[in-house]
Amino acid sequence: MAELRNLVIVLGDQLDPDAAAFDGFQAGRDAVWMAEAAEESTHVWSSKPRTVMFLAAMRHFALTLGEAGRRLHYTRLDSRDAGDTLAAQLRHDVRRLQPVRLVITTPGDWRVLQAIKEVAATSELPLEVREDRHFYCSLPEFAAHANARKSLRMEYFYREQRRRHRVLMTDDANGIRPVGGRWNFDAENRKAFGPNGPGAVPRPVTFEPDPVTRDVIALVNSRFAGHPGRLEDFAWPVTRAQALHSLNAFIEERLPLFGRYQDAMWPGNPWLYHSHLSAALNLKLLNPREVVAAAEAAYEDGRAPLASVEGFVRQILGWREYVRGIYWTQMPEYLERNALGAREDLPAWYWTGATDMACLRDALTQTLTHGYANHIQRLMVTGLYALMLGVQPGQVHAWYLAVYVDAVEWVELPNTLGMSQYADDGVMGSKPYVATGKYIQRMSPYCRNCRYDPAQRIGDRACPFTTLYWDFLMRHEAALSKNPRMALQVRNAARLTGAERNAVRRRADAIRRGEAGVERHE
């Protein structure tokens, strides 16, 4: 057999046959390396749906590589010689295959990149890390954007990307301007459903597990039996064809009302008008350019209003690109940030959904069942509660990374530690997103059937969100008073009498001790 020139490393979130790592691939001289490693499901307590999502997509991608005639070395989790870690498996296979060089597209996890670099160094092999073309903005381009500014704000980055890539832009006698004359349409978006609910929302397409996915489900149920989550309803797209089908269905059926209801919630309705494409995007089954182009075409053809299309494009071209840049310019120190000094443990019922708070019970139950929650449930329900309770941000990060099928650290960590928990002291967002239970009451009907009253901040019926909101403002009053976007909220807290403050603190302490009835005992 001819000498192996390049061993091309493909990770579970790099399932793109056109990735930079494949540039110059020669069938007779190069080979692809893929491995399933238990550590990727145990370094955080990964949920069953998340693990199945990655492994099923990997195995299907491996089949397409074989069909394309690319030599592949693939180690399954249940293989006799499978290593516990990616690094151990790679080191073993490097000794066996004796490649001249290792090639990889930039991973989505700083930890994994360091492990692969170490294997290359100890094996005395050159490692070529190639830029990930999947993204609109390269890492050097984001670094240049960041270095040119005193502080980072997504809005300015988003506008820059819109101009650069000519997305939803018009060029006329007045110059290059955003279509519709505005950069965002929040005034038209983010409405709550009426009293009768969302009505007949088109369901997202689902995919009956094929034999490959069924084998993975059986393996995960056996190997990770004690991990959270359920697999009876697993129906995520795990192939390129399925991901494209999901994209087309979203554009045609749910995009028109996506913007209006992107922040709305409704009990027992996990899907609503959201795209559910983030997992397919993050595993590289879809390219963001084709997703944005499809949405833009829907507007141009009159199939979706500008407000919805702009709101969706903002998530892809704005937030998604922005958080990746934050991750790679701030790591590894970013992982340890805790600007608010939070020290509480994450409540155990985050892993079970066993709580009397209706909004949290619904969000947690659907998360554990489907590996999914929409962005407002993550930010303003599960994340909001953890922030105001004062949970140590590393624990919140580990939970989010573990439970969601779309969770890859580059996108999950900044959204959780920065946007949700404000642990980065404003790098991601200009203020901590805190609110009383009245926000949840305004955006959903959860409070109608909940034992707690969002209008009360003390007493047995006081909504824990409301109690913890006032407690949060009091605990961080000195720091928050310096933030102009928090001035009104801080002034409102300052009007509380001494007796009211003490009552709020006692109630908040009881919640933290688990003595306020927020956990439901089965």
Short mmCIF file of C-alpha atoms in Angstrom, two decimals:
data_model
loop_
_atom_site.label_atom_id
_atom_site.label_comp_id
_atom_site.label_asym_id
_atom_site.label_seq_id
_atom_site.Cartn_x
_atom_site.Cartn_y
_atom_site.Cartn_z
CA MET A 1 0.00 0.00 0.00
CA ALA A 2 1.26 3.48 -0.88
CA GLU A 3 2.44 5.77 1.90
CA LEU A 4 -0.43 7.61 3.59
CA ARG A 5 0.11 11.29 2.90
CA ASN A 6 -2.71 13.12 4.73
CA LEU A 7 -4.93 11.77 7.46
CA VAL A 8 -7.94 14.08 7.31
CA ILE A 9 -9.61 14.37 10.72
CA VAL A 10 -13.39 14.83 10.63
CA LEU A 11 -15.20 15.55 13.89
CA GLY A 12 -18.87 15.05 14.69
CA ASP A 13 -19.73 18.68 13.95
CA GLN A 14 -17.84 18.78 10.63
CA LEU A 15 -20.06 16.69 8.38
CA ASP A 16 -19.43 18.69 5.21
CA PRO A 17 -17.86 16.94 2.19
CA ASP A 18 -16.76 20.35 0.88
CA ALA A 19 -14.95 21.37 4.07
CA ALA A 20 -11.49 22.90 3.74
CA ALA A 21 -9.91 19.77 5.21
CA PHE A 22 -10.83 17.94 1.99
CA ASP A 23 -9.13 20.45 -0.31
CA GLY A 24 -6.61 18.61 -2.49
CA PHE A 25 -7.77 15.19 -1.25
CA GLN A 26 -6.27 12.38 -3.32
CA ALA A 27 -8.07 9.05 -3.09
CA GLY A 28 -4.91 7.00 -3.53
CA ARG A 29 -2.76 8.92 -1.06
CA ASP A 30 -5.10 10.35 1.62
CA ALA A 31 -7.61 8.92 4.10
CA VAL A 32 -10.34 10.23 6.39
CA TRP A 33 -10.33 9.58 10.13
CA MET A 34 -13.49 9.60 12.26
CA ALA A 35 -14.13 8.21 15.73
CA GLU A 36 -16.92 7.94 18.26
CA ALA A 37 -15.53 8.49 21.75
CA ALA A 38 -17.31 8.00 25.08
CA GLU A 39 -15.67 11.13 26.50
CA GLU A 40 -17.74 13.31 24.17
CA SER A 41 -20.84 12.14 26.04
CA THR A 42 -19.32 12.12 29.51
CA HIS A 43 -17.16 15.24 29.88
CA VAL A 44 -20.60 16.79 30.36
CA TRP A 45 -23.55 14.53 31.20
CA SER A 46 -24.76 14.53 27.62
CA SER A 47 -28.43 13.78 27.09
CA LYS A 48 -29.46 10.78 25.04
CA PRO A 49 -31.01 12.88 22.22
CA ARG A 50 -27.82 14.93 21.86
CA THR A 51 -25.59 11.86 21.72
CA VAL A 52 -27.84 10.14 19.19
CA MET A 53 -27.93 13.29 17.05
CA PHE A 54 -24.16 13.36 16.73
CA LEU A 55 -23.55 9.62 16.34
CA ALA A 56 -26.37 9.02 13.86
CA ALA A 57 -25.29 11.98 11.72
CA MET A 58 -21.67 10.80 11.83
CA ARG A 59 -22.54 7.28 10.71
CA HIS A 60 -24.67 8.52 7.85
CA PHE A 61 -21.90 10.89 6.77
CA ALA A 62 -19.42 8.02 6.86
CA LEU A 63 -21.63 6.16 4.39
CA THR A 64 -21.56 9.12 1.99
CA LEU A 65 -17.76 9.24 2.19
CA GLY A 66 -17.60 5.58 1.25
CA GLU A 67 -19.95 6.16 -1.67
CA ALA A 68 -17.66 8.97 -2.83
CA GLY A 69 -14.69 6.61 -2.83
CA ARG A 70 -12.83 8.24 0.03
CA ARG A 71 -10.80 5.85 2.14
CA LEU A 72 -12.12 5.99 5.68
CA HIS A 73 -10.90 4.81 9.08
CA TYR A 74 -13.95 4.93 11.35
CA THR A 75 -14.07 3.68 14.94
CA ARG A 76 -17.49 3.05 16.42
CA LEU A 77 -18.27 3.47 20.07
CA ASP A 78 -19.01 -0.24 20.37
CA SER A 79 -15.84 -1.34 18.55
CA ARG A 80 -13.60 -3.68 20.52
CA ASP A 81 -10.58 -1.36 20.24
CA ALA A 82 -12.44 1.94 20.72
CA GLY A 83 -10.58 4.47 22.86
CA ASP A 84 -12.36 6.37 25.58
CA THR A 85 -11.22 9.72 24.20
CA LEU A 86 -10.74 11.19 20.75
CA ALA A 87 -7.10 11.84 21.59
CA ALA A 88 -6.44 8.25 22.67
CA GLN A 89 -8.08 6.87 19.53
CA LEU A 90 -6.23 9.28 17.26
CA ARG A 91 -2.89 8.49 18.91
CA HIS A 92 -3.51 4.76 18.46
CA ASP A 93 -4.49 5.15 14.81
CA VAL A 94 -1.60 7.47 13.99
CA ARG A 95 0.84 4.80 15.20
CA ARG A 96 -0.97 2.19 13.11
CA LEU A 97 -1.46 4.19 9.90
CA GLN A 98 1.77 6.22 9.92
CA PRO A 99 0.50 9.29 8.02
CA VAL A 100 2.90 12.00 6.92
CA ARG A 101 0.60 14.80 8.03
CA LEU A 102 -2.64 15.49 9.91
CA VAL A 103 -5.22 17.86 8.41
CA ILE A 104 -8.32 19.26 10.08
CA THR A 105 -10.83 22.06 9.64
CA THR A 106 -10.95 24.31 12.72
CA PRO A 107 -12.97 22.44 15.38
CA GLY A 108 -15.91 23.96 17.20
CA ASP A 109 -14.46 23.19 20.64
CA TRP A 110 -11.28 24.68 22.09
CA ARG A 111 -10.77 21.59 24.30
CA VAL A 112 -10.84 19.25 21.31
CA LEU A 113 -8.45 21.42 19.30
CA GLN A 114 -5.92 21.40 22.12
CA ALA A 115 -6.18 17.60 22.45
CA ILE A 116 -5.55 17.11 18.72
CA LYS A 117 -2.62 19.53 18.78
CA GLU A 118 -1.11 17.53 21.64
CA VAL A 119 -1.44 14.26 19.73
CA ALA A 120 0.25 15.82 16.71
CA ALA A 121 3.07 17.20 18.85
CA THR A 122 3.75 13.97 20.75
CA SER A 123 3.52 11.99 17.50
CA GLU A 124 5.96 14.44 15.88
CA LEU A 125 3.58 15.04 13.00
CA PRO A 126 2.73 18.33 11.33
CA LEU A 127 -0.88 19.43 11.90
CA GLU A 128 -2.54 21.72 9.38
CA VAL A 129 -5.60 23.51 10.82
CA ARG A 130 -7.61 25.01 7.99
CA GLU A 131 -10.11 27.87 8.20
CA ASP A 132 -13.74 26.81 8.41
CA ARG A 133 -15.40 28.13 5.25
CA HIS A 134 -18.80 27.20 6.60
CA PHE A 135 -19.03 30.65 8.21
CA TYR A 136 -19.50 34.04 6.57
CA CYS A 137 -16.88 35.68 8.78
CA SER A 138 -13.45 34.13 9.22
CA LEU A 139 -11.74 34.24 12.58
CA PRO A 140 -9.06 36.72 11.42
CA GLU A 141 -11.83 38.94 10.02
CA PHE A 142 -13.70 38.89 13.32
CA ALA A 143 -10.50 39.63 15.24
CA ALA A 144 -9.93 42.66 13.01
CA HIS A 145 -13.52 43.79 13.63
CA ALA A 146 -13.06 43.40 17.40
CA ASN A 147 -9.66 45.12 17.51
CA ALA A 148 -11.08 48.18 15.78
CA ARG A 149 -13.61 48.80 18.56
CA LYS A 150 -13.52 49.67 22.24
CA SER A 151 -16.47 47.38 22.92
CA LEU A 152 -18.26 44.73 20.92
CA ARG A 153 -21.93 44.93 20.02
CA MET A 154 -23.70 42.46 17.81
CA GLU A 155 -25.84 45.12 16.12
CA TYR A 156 -22.85 46.84 14.51
CA PHE A 157 -21.30 43.53 13.51
CA TYR A 158 -24.60 42.43 11.97
CA ARG A 159 -24.92 45.58 9.90
CA GLU A 160 -21.36 45.19 8.72
CA GLN A 161 -22.08 41.60 7.62
CA ARG A 162 -25.26 42.65 5.83
CA ARG A 163 -23.33 45.28 3.86
CA ARG A 164 -20.39 43.04 3.10
CA HIS A 165 -22.44 40.10 1.87
CA ARG A 166 -25.25 42.17 0.31
CA VAL A 167 -27.96 40.40 2.28
CA LEU A 168 -31.33 42.17 2.34
CA MET A 169 -29.67 45.27 0.89
CA THR A 170 -30.67 47.53 -1.98
CA ASP A 171 -28.39 49.64 -4.17
CA ASP A 172 -29.99 52.70 -5.76
CA ALA A 173 -29.36 56.40 -6.31
CA ASN A 174 -29.28 56.91 -2.54
CA GLY A 175 -26.52 54.34 -2.06
CA ILE A 176 -26.47 50.91 -0.46
CA ARG A 177 -29.23 50.69 2.12
CA PRO A 178 -31.10 47.97 4.01
CA VAL A 179 -34.21 46.74 2.24
CA GLY A 180 -37.24 48.47 3.73
CA GLY A 181 -35.08 51.33 5.02
CA ARG A 182 -34.50 49.76 8.44
CA TRP A 183 -31.96 47.35 9.91
CA ASN A 184 -34.43 45.51 12.12
CA PHE A 185 -38.15 45.08 12.50
CA ASP A 186 -38.53 44.33 16.19
CA ALA A 187 -41.59 46.57 16.40
CA GLU A 188 -43.45 44.17 14.10
CA ASN A 189 -41.93 41.07 15.65
CA ARG A 190 -41.98 39.39 19.04
CA LYS A 191 -45.72 39.36 19.70
CA ALA A 192 -47.52 37.04 22.11
CA PHE A 193 -50.26 34.69 20.97
CA GLY A 194 -53.83 35.72 21.67
CA PRO A 195 -55.97 34.07 24.35
CA ASN A 196 -56.87 31.19 22.03
CA GLY A 197 -53.27 30.23 21.43
CA PRO A 198 -51.21 29.62 18.32
CA GLY A 199 -53.89 27.78 16.40
CA ALA A 200 -52.95 25.22 13.78
CA VAL A 201 -49.19 25.67 13.59
CA PRO A 202 -47.64 23.59 10.78
CA ARG A 203 -45.61 20.86 12.40
CA PRO A 204 -41.97 20.57 11.43
CA VAL A 205 -41.16 17.57 9.32
CA THR A 206 -39.91 14.59 11.30
CA PHE A 207 -37.89 11.60 10.21
CA GLU A 208 -38.57 8.04 11.25
CA PRO A 209 -35.23 6.57 12.37
CA ASP A 210 -33.77 4.27 9.71
CA PRO A 211 -31.73 1.14 10.59
CA VAL A 212 -28.55 3.19 11.09
CA THR A 213 -30.22 5.57 13.53
CA ARG A 214 -32.09 2.74 15.27
CA ASP A 215 -28.76 1.00 15.93
CA VAL A 216 -27.43 4.21 17.46
CA ILE A 217 -30.54 4.61 19.63
CA ALA A 218 -30.13 1.06 20.95
CA LEU A 219 -26.44 1.67 21.64
CA VAL A 220 -27.06 4.93 23.50
CA ASN A 221 -29.90 3.46 25.56
CA SER A 222 -27.52 0.68 26.61
CA ARG A 223 -24.20 2.51 26.95
CA PHE A 224 -25.59 5.69 28.51
CA ALA A 225 -28.63 4.29 30.30
CA GLY A 226 -28.22 6.65 33.25
CA HIS A 227 -28.01 9.80 31.15
CA PRO A 228 -30.97 12.20 30.97
CA GLY A 229 -33.48 12.41 28.17
CA ARG A 230 -35.74 10.12 26.16
CA LEU A 231 -35.40 8.65 22.68
CA GLU A 232 -38.93 7.41 21.92
CA ASP A 233 -39.64 10.61 19.97
CA PHE A 234 -36.24 11.10 18.31
CA ALA A 235 -36.95 12.36 14.79
CA TRP A 236 -34.25 14.94 13.98
CA PRO A 237 -32.69 15.24 10.50
CA VAL A 238 -29.39 13.34 10.51
CA THR A 239 -28.54 13.46 6.81
CA ARG A 240 -27.96 16.21 4.28
CA ALA A 241 -31.12 15.27 2.36
CA GLN A 242 -33.25 15.36 5.51
CA ALA A 243 -31.77 18.72 6.53
CA LEU A 244 -32.62 20.23 3.14
CA HIS A 245 -36.16 18.89 3.43
CA SER A 246 -36.45 20.55 6.86
CA LEU A 247 -35.17 23.84 5.47
CA ASN A 248 -37.64 23.86 2.60
CA ALA A 249 -40.55 23.03 4.89
CA PHE A 250 -39.66 25.85 7.28
CA ILE A 251 -39.36 28.43 4.50
CA GLU A 252 -42.70 27.50 3.00
CA GLU A 253 -44.76 26.77 6.10
CA ARG A 254 -43.48 28.64 9.17
CA LEU A 255 -41.16 31.48 8.12
CA PRO A 256 -44.07 33.84 7.26
CA LEU A 257 -45.10 34.00 10.94
CA PHE A 258 -41.69 33.32 12.49
CA GLY A 259 -40.86 36.96 13.22
CA ARG A 260 -44.19 37.86 14.77
CA TYR A 261 -44.12 34.96 17.22
CA GLN A 262 -40.41 34.29 17.69
CA ASP A 263 -40.57 35.18 21.41
CA ALA A 264 -43.96 33.65 22.16
CA MET A 265 -44.40 30.49 24.22
CA TRP A 266 -47.32 28.10 24.63
CA PRO A 267 -47.61 25.07 26.96
CA GLY A 268 -47.22 21.70 25.29
CA ASN A 269 -46.18 23.29 21.99
CA PRO A 270 -42.41 23.03 21.69
CA TRP A 271 -42.10 23.72 17.94
CA LEU A 272 -44.31 26.71 17.10
CA TYR A 273 -42.94 28.80 14.19
CA HIS A 274 -39.24 28.25 14.79
CA SER A 275 -36.94 26.71 12.19
CA HIS A 276 -35.38 23.89 14.26
CA LEU A 277 -32.41 24.05 11.86
CA SER A 278 -29.66 24.91 14.34
CA ALA A 279 -28.56 21.30 14.89
CA ALA A 280 -28.31 20.66 11.14
CA LEU A 281 -26.39 23.93 10.73
CA ASN A 282 -24.03 23.24 13.62
CA LEU A 283 -23.21 19.72 12.41
CA LYS A 284 -22.64 21.24 8.92
CA LEU A 285 -25.45 19.32 7.23
CA LEU A 286 -26.61 22.75 6.05
CA ASN A 287 -24.58 25.76 4.98
CA PRO A 288 -25.70 29.12 6.41
CA ARG A 289 -25.43 30.72 2.97
CA GLU A 290 -28.09 28.43 1.52
CA VAL A 291 -30.31 28.99 4.56
CA VAL A 292 -30.05 32.79 4.31
CA ALA A 293 -30.49 32.68 0.53
CA ALA A 294 -33.66 30.61 0.88
CA ALA A 295 -35.12 33.10 3.37
CA GLU A 296 -34.14 36.08 1.22
CA ALA A 297 -35.71 34.44 -1.85
CA ALA A 298 -38.93 33.89 0.09
CA TYR A 299 -39.14 37.65 0.73
CA GLU A 300 -38.30 38.56 -2.85
CA ASP A 301 -40.95 36.16 -4.17
CA GLY A 302 -43.61 37.48 -1.78
CA ARG A 303 -43.81 34.25 0.21
CA ALA A 304 -42.71 35.77 3.53
CA PRO A 305 -42.83 39.32 4.95
CA LEU A 306 -39.66 41.34 5.41
CA ALA A 307 -40.06 41.49 9.20
CA SER A 308 -39.97 37.70 9.54
CA VAL A 309 -37.16 37.25 7.04
CA GLU A 310 -35.00 39.93 8.65
CA GLY A 311 -35.57 38.46 12.12
CA PHE A 312 -34.51 35.04 10.90
CA VAL A 313 -31.49 36.34 8.96
CA ARG A 314 -30.39 38.21 12.08
CA GLN A 315 -30.15 34.88 13.93
CA ILE A 316 -27.98 33.30 11.21
CA LEU A 317 -25.87 36.13 9.81
CA GLY A 318 -25.81 38.10 13.05
CA TRP A 319 -25.90 36.13 16.29
CA ARG A 320 -24.49 32.86 15.01
CA GLU A 321 -21.44 34.47 13.42
CA TYR A 322 -20.99 36.88 16.32
CA VAL A 323 -20.92 34.25 19.07
CA ARG A 324 -18.37 32.19 17.15
CA GLY A 325 -16.09 35.21 16.95
CA ILE A 326 -16.54 35.91 20.66
CA TYR A 327 -15.71 32.30 21.50
CA TRP A 328 -12.45 32.07 19.57
CA THR A 329 -11.18 35.54 20.49
CA GLN A 330 -11.92 35.08 24.22
CA MET A 331 -10.96 31.45 24.90
CA PRO A 332 -9.72 29.80 27.04
CA GLU A 333 -10.09 32.45 29.77
CA TYR A 334 -13.72 33.02 28.80
CA LEU A 335 -14.70 29.63 30.20
CA GLU A 336 -13.80 30.71 33.74
CA ARG A 337 -15.54 34.07 33.83
CA ASN A 338 -17.96 34.79 36.66
CA ALA A 339 -18.43 38.54 36.79
CA LEU A 340 -21.35 38.38 39.25
CA GLY A 341 -19.61 35.99 41.64
CA ALA A 342 -22.40 33.40 41.38
CA ARG A 343 -21.84 30.36 43.61
CA GLU A 344 -25.11 28.39 43.89
CA ASP A 345 -25.48 24.86 42.57
CA LEU A 346 -27.78 24.19 39.65
CA PRO A 347 -31.04 22.76 41.06
CA ALA A 348 -31.19 18.99 40.62
CA TRP A 349 -34.66 19.29 39.06
CA TYR A 350 -33.12 20.87 35.95
CA TRP A 351 -32.30 17.26 35.04
CA THR A 352 -35.84 15.97 35.70
CA GLY A 353 -38.31 18.83 35.20
CA ALA A 354 -39.82 18.09 38.63
CA THR A 355 -40.79 21.62 39.66
CA ASP A 356 -44.07 23.33 40.52
CA MET A 357 -43.23 26.33 38.31
CA ALA A 358 -45.33 25.74 35.19
CA CYS A 359 -43.05 27.56 32.75
CA LEU A 360 -39.92 25.79 33.92
CA ARG A 361 -41.62 22.41 34.11
CA ASP A 362 -42.75 22.69 30.50
CA ALA A 363 -39.42 23.99 29.18
CA LEU A 364 -37.40 21.37 31.05
CA THR A 365 -39.70 18.48 30.13
CA GLN A 366 -39.62 19.35 26.44
CA THR A 367 -35.84 19.84 26.60
CA LEU A 368 -35.29 16.40 28.09
CA THR A 369 -37.76 14.80 25.67
CA HIS A 370 -36.66 16.43 22.43
CA GLY A 371 -33.26 17.98 23.17
CA TYR A 372 -34.78 21.28 22.11
CA ALA A 373 -36.12 24.58 23.44
CA ASN A 374 -36.50 27.81 21.52
CA HIS A 375 -34.22 30.76 22.17
CA ILE A 376 -36.65 32.60 24.45
CA GLN A 377 -37.17 29.52 26.64
CA ARG A 378 -33.41 29.23 26.97
CA LEU A 379 -32.79 32.91 27.69
CA MET A 380 -35.89 34.00 29.59
CA VAL A 381 -37.01 30.82 31.38
CA THR A 382 -34.26 28.30 32.15
CA GLY A 383 -31.43 30.82 31.83
CA LEU A 384 -33.24 33.64 33.62
CA TYR A 385 -34.03 31.49 36.63
CA ALA A 386 -30.43 30.25 36.94
CA LEU A 387 -29.09 33.81 36.61
CA MET A 388 -31.31 35.28 39.30
CA LEU A 389 -30.87 32.27 41.58
CA GLY A 390 -27.12 32.89 41.37
CA VAL A 391 -26.00 29.57 39.91
CA GLN A 392 -22.28 29.18 39.24
CA PRO A 393 -22.06 29.88 35.48
CA GLY A 394 -19.85 26.87 34.73
CA GLN A 395 -22.64 24.60 35.94
CA VAL A 396 -25.19 26.39 33.76
CA HIS A 397 -22.84 26.06 30.79
CA ALA A 398 -22.36 22.33 31.40
CA TRP A 399 -26.13 21.79 31.54
CA TYR A 400 -26.83 23.65 28.30
CA LEU A 401 -23.98 21.87 26.53
CA ALA A 402 -25.32 18.53 27.75
CA VAL A 403 -29.03 18.74 26.99
CA TYR A 404 -29.50 20.38 23.58
CA VAL A 405 -29.05 18.55 20.27
CA ASP A 406 -27.59 21.69 18.67
CA ALA A 407 -25.03 22.32 21.42
CA VAL A 408 -21.44 22.73 20.22
CA GLU A 409 -19.29 24.73 22.60
CA TRP A 410 -18.42 27.60 20.22
CA VAL A 411 -22.09 28.57 19.99
CA GLU A 412 -23.41 27.36 23.33
CA LEU A 413 -20.81 28.89 25.67
CA PRO A 414 -21.07 32.60 24.70
CA ASN A 415 -24.87 32.38 24.54
CA THR A 416 -25.03 30.77 27.98
CA LEU A 417 -22.18 32.30 29.95
CA GLY A 418 -22.37 35.70 28.26
CA MET A 419 -25.85 36.45 26.98
CA SER A 420 -27.83 34.41 29.51
CA GLN A 421 -25.75 34.58 32.68
CA TYR A 422 -23.89 37.88 32.16
CA ALA A 423 -20.80 36.19 33.57
CA ASP A 424 -18.55 37.93 31.01
CA ASP A 425 -19.40 41.40 32.40
CA GLY A 426 -20.94 42.66 29.19
CA VAL A 427 -18.78 41.25 26.42
CA MET A 428 -21.75 39.54 24.77
CA GLY A 429 -24.61 41.78 25.87
CA SER A 430 -24.83 45.29 27.25
CA LYS A 431 -26.95 44.32 30.28
CA PRO A 432 -28.10 41.30 32.26
CA TYR A 433 -31.48 40.11 30.99
CA VAL A 434 -33.56 39.98 34.17
CA ALA A 435 -37.32 40.19 34.57
CA THR A 436 -40.11 39.27 36.95
CA GLY A 437 -42.62 36.54 36.31
CA LYS A 438 -44.76 39.15 34.60
CA TYR A 439 -42.59 38.85 31.48
CA ILE A 440 -43.47 35.16 31.24
CA GLN A 441 -47.12 36.03 31.90
CA ARG A 442 -47.04 38.54 29.04
CA MET A 443 -45.47 36.10 26.54
CA SER A 444 -47.35 32.93 27.48
CA PRO A 445 -50.33 31.52 29.41
CA TYR A 446 -48.13 29.52 31.83
CA CYS A 447 -49.14 31.62 34.81
CA ARG A 448 -52.85 30.76 34.41
CA ASN A 449 -52.31 27.23 35.67
CA CYS A 450 -49.39 27.82 38.02
CA ARG A 451 -49.63 27.89 41.81
CA TYR A 452 -47.50 31.05 41.88
CA ASP A 453 -48.59 34.64 41.26
CA PRO A 454 -46.17 36.74 39.15
CA ALA A 455 -47.52 39.93 40.72
CA GLN A 456 -46.35 38.90 44.21
CA ARG A 457 -42.73 39.09 45.34
CA ILE A 458 -43.14 37.72 48.89
CA GLY A 459 -45.34 35.13 50.52
CA ASP A 460 -46.07 31.49 49.77
CA ARG A 461 -47.73 32.29 46.43
CA ALA A 462 -45.04 34.69 45.26
CA CYS A 463 -43.61 33.70 41.90
CA PRO A 464 -39.98 32.65 42.43
CA PHE A 465 -39.02 34.59 39.29
CA THR A 466 -40.45 37.76 40.82
CA THR A 467 -38.85 37.22 44.23
CA LEU A 468 -35.47 36.45 42.70
CA TYR A 469 -35.70 39.43 40.36
CA TRP A 470 -35.89 41.91 43.24
CA ASP A 471 -33.27 39.97 45.19
CA PHE A 472 -30.96 40.06 42.16
CA LEU A 473 -31.27 43.83 41.83
CA MET A 474 -30.54 44.31 45.54
CA ARG A 475 -27.56 41.93 45.61
CA HIS A 476 -25.93 43.61 42.59
CA GLU A 477 -27.17 47.15 43.16
CA ALA A 478 -23.73 48.77 43.25
CA ALA A 479 -22.54 47.18 40.02
CA LEU A 480 -25.82 47.55 38.15
CA SER A 481 -26.21 51.22 39.05
CA LYS A 482 -23.23 51.93 36.75
CA ASN A 483 -25.02 50.40 33.78
CA PRO A 484 -27.22 53.00 32.04
CA ARG A 485 -29.50 50.29 30.61
CA MET A 486 -30.26 49.08 34.16
CA ALA A 487 -30.82 52.50 35.74
CA LEU A 488 -34.63 52.36 35.84
CA GLN A 489 -34.71 48.85 37.29
CA VAL A 490 -32.15 49.76 39.97
CA ARG A 491 -34.11 52.90 40.92
CA ASN A 492 -37.27 50.82 41.30
CA ALA A 493 -35.46 48.44 43.64
CA ALA A 494 -34.11 51.37 45.67
CA ARG A 495 -37.68 52.42 46.47
CA LEU A 496 -38.30 49.26 48.51
CA THR A 497 -38.48 49.85 52.25
CA GLY A 498 -36.13 48.13 54.63
CA ALA A 499 -38.86 45.73 55.72
CA GLU A 500 -39.69 44.89 52.09
CA ARG A 501 -36.04 44.23 51.31
CA ASN A 502 -35.66 41.91 54.28
CA ALA A 503 -38.79 40.01 53.31
CA VAL A 504 -37.54 39.55 49.73
CA ARG A 505 -34.15 38.33 50.99
CA ARG A 506 -35.76 35.81 53.35
CA ARG A 507 -37.99 34.46 50.60
CA ALA A 508 -35.06 34.28 48.11
CA ASP A 509 -32.90 32.46 50.68
CA ALA A 510 -35.71 29.96 51.26
CA ILE A 511 -35.92 29.34 47.51
CA ARG A 512 -32.18 28.68 47.37
CA ARG A 513 -32.39 26.30 50.32
CA GLY A 514 -35.21 24.41 48.62
CA GLU A 515 -37.68 25.40 51.34
CA ALA A 516 -40.09 27.41 49.21
CA GLY A 517 -41.94 24.58 47.50
CA VAL A 518 -40.45 25.07 44.03
CA GLU A 519 -39.53 21.40 43.72
CA ARG A 520 -42.34 18.96 43.08
CA HIS A 521 -41.98 15.71 44.99
CA GLU A 522 -43.44 12.81 43.01
#
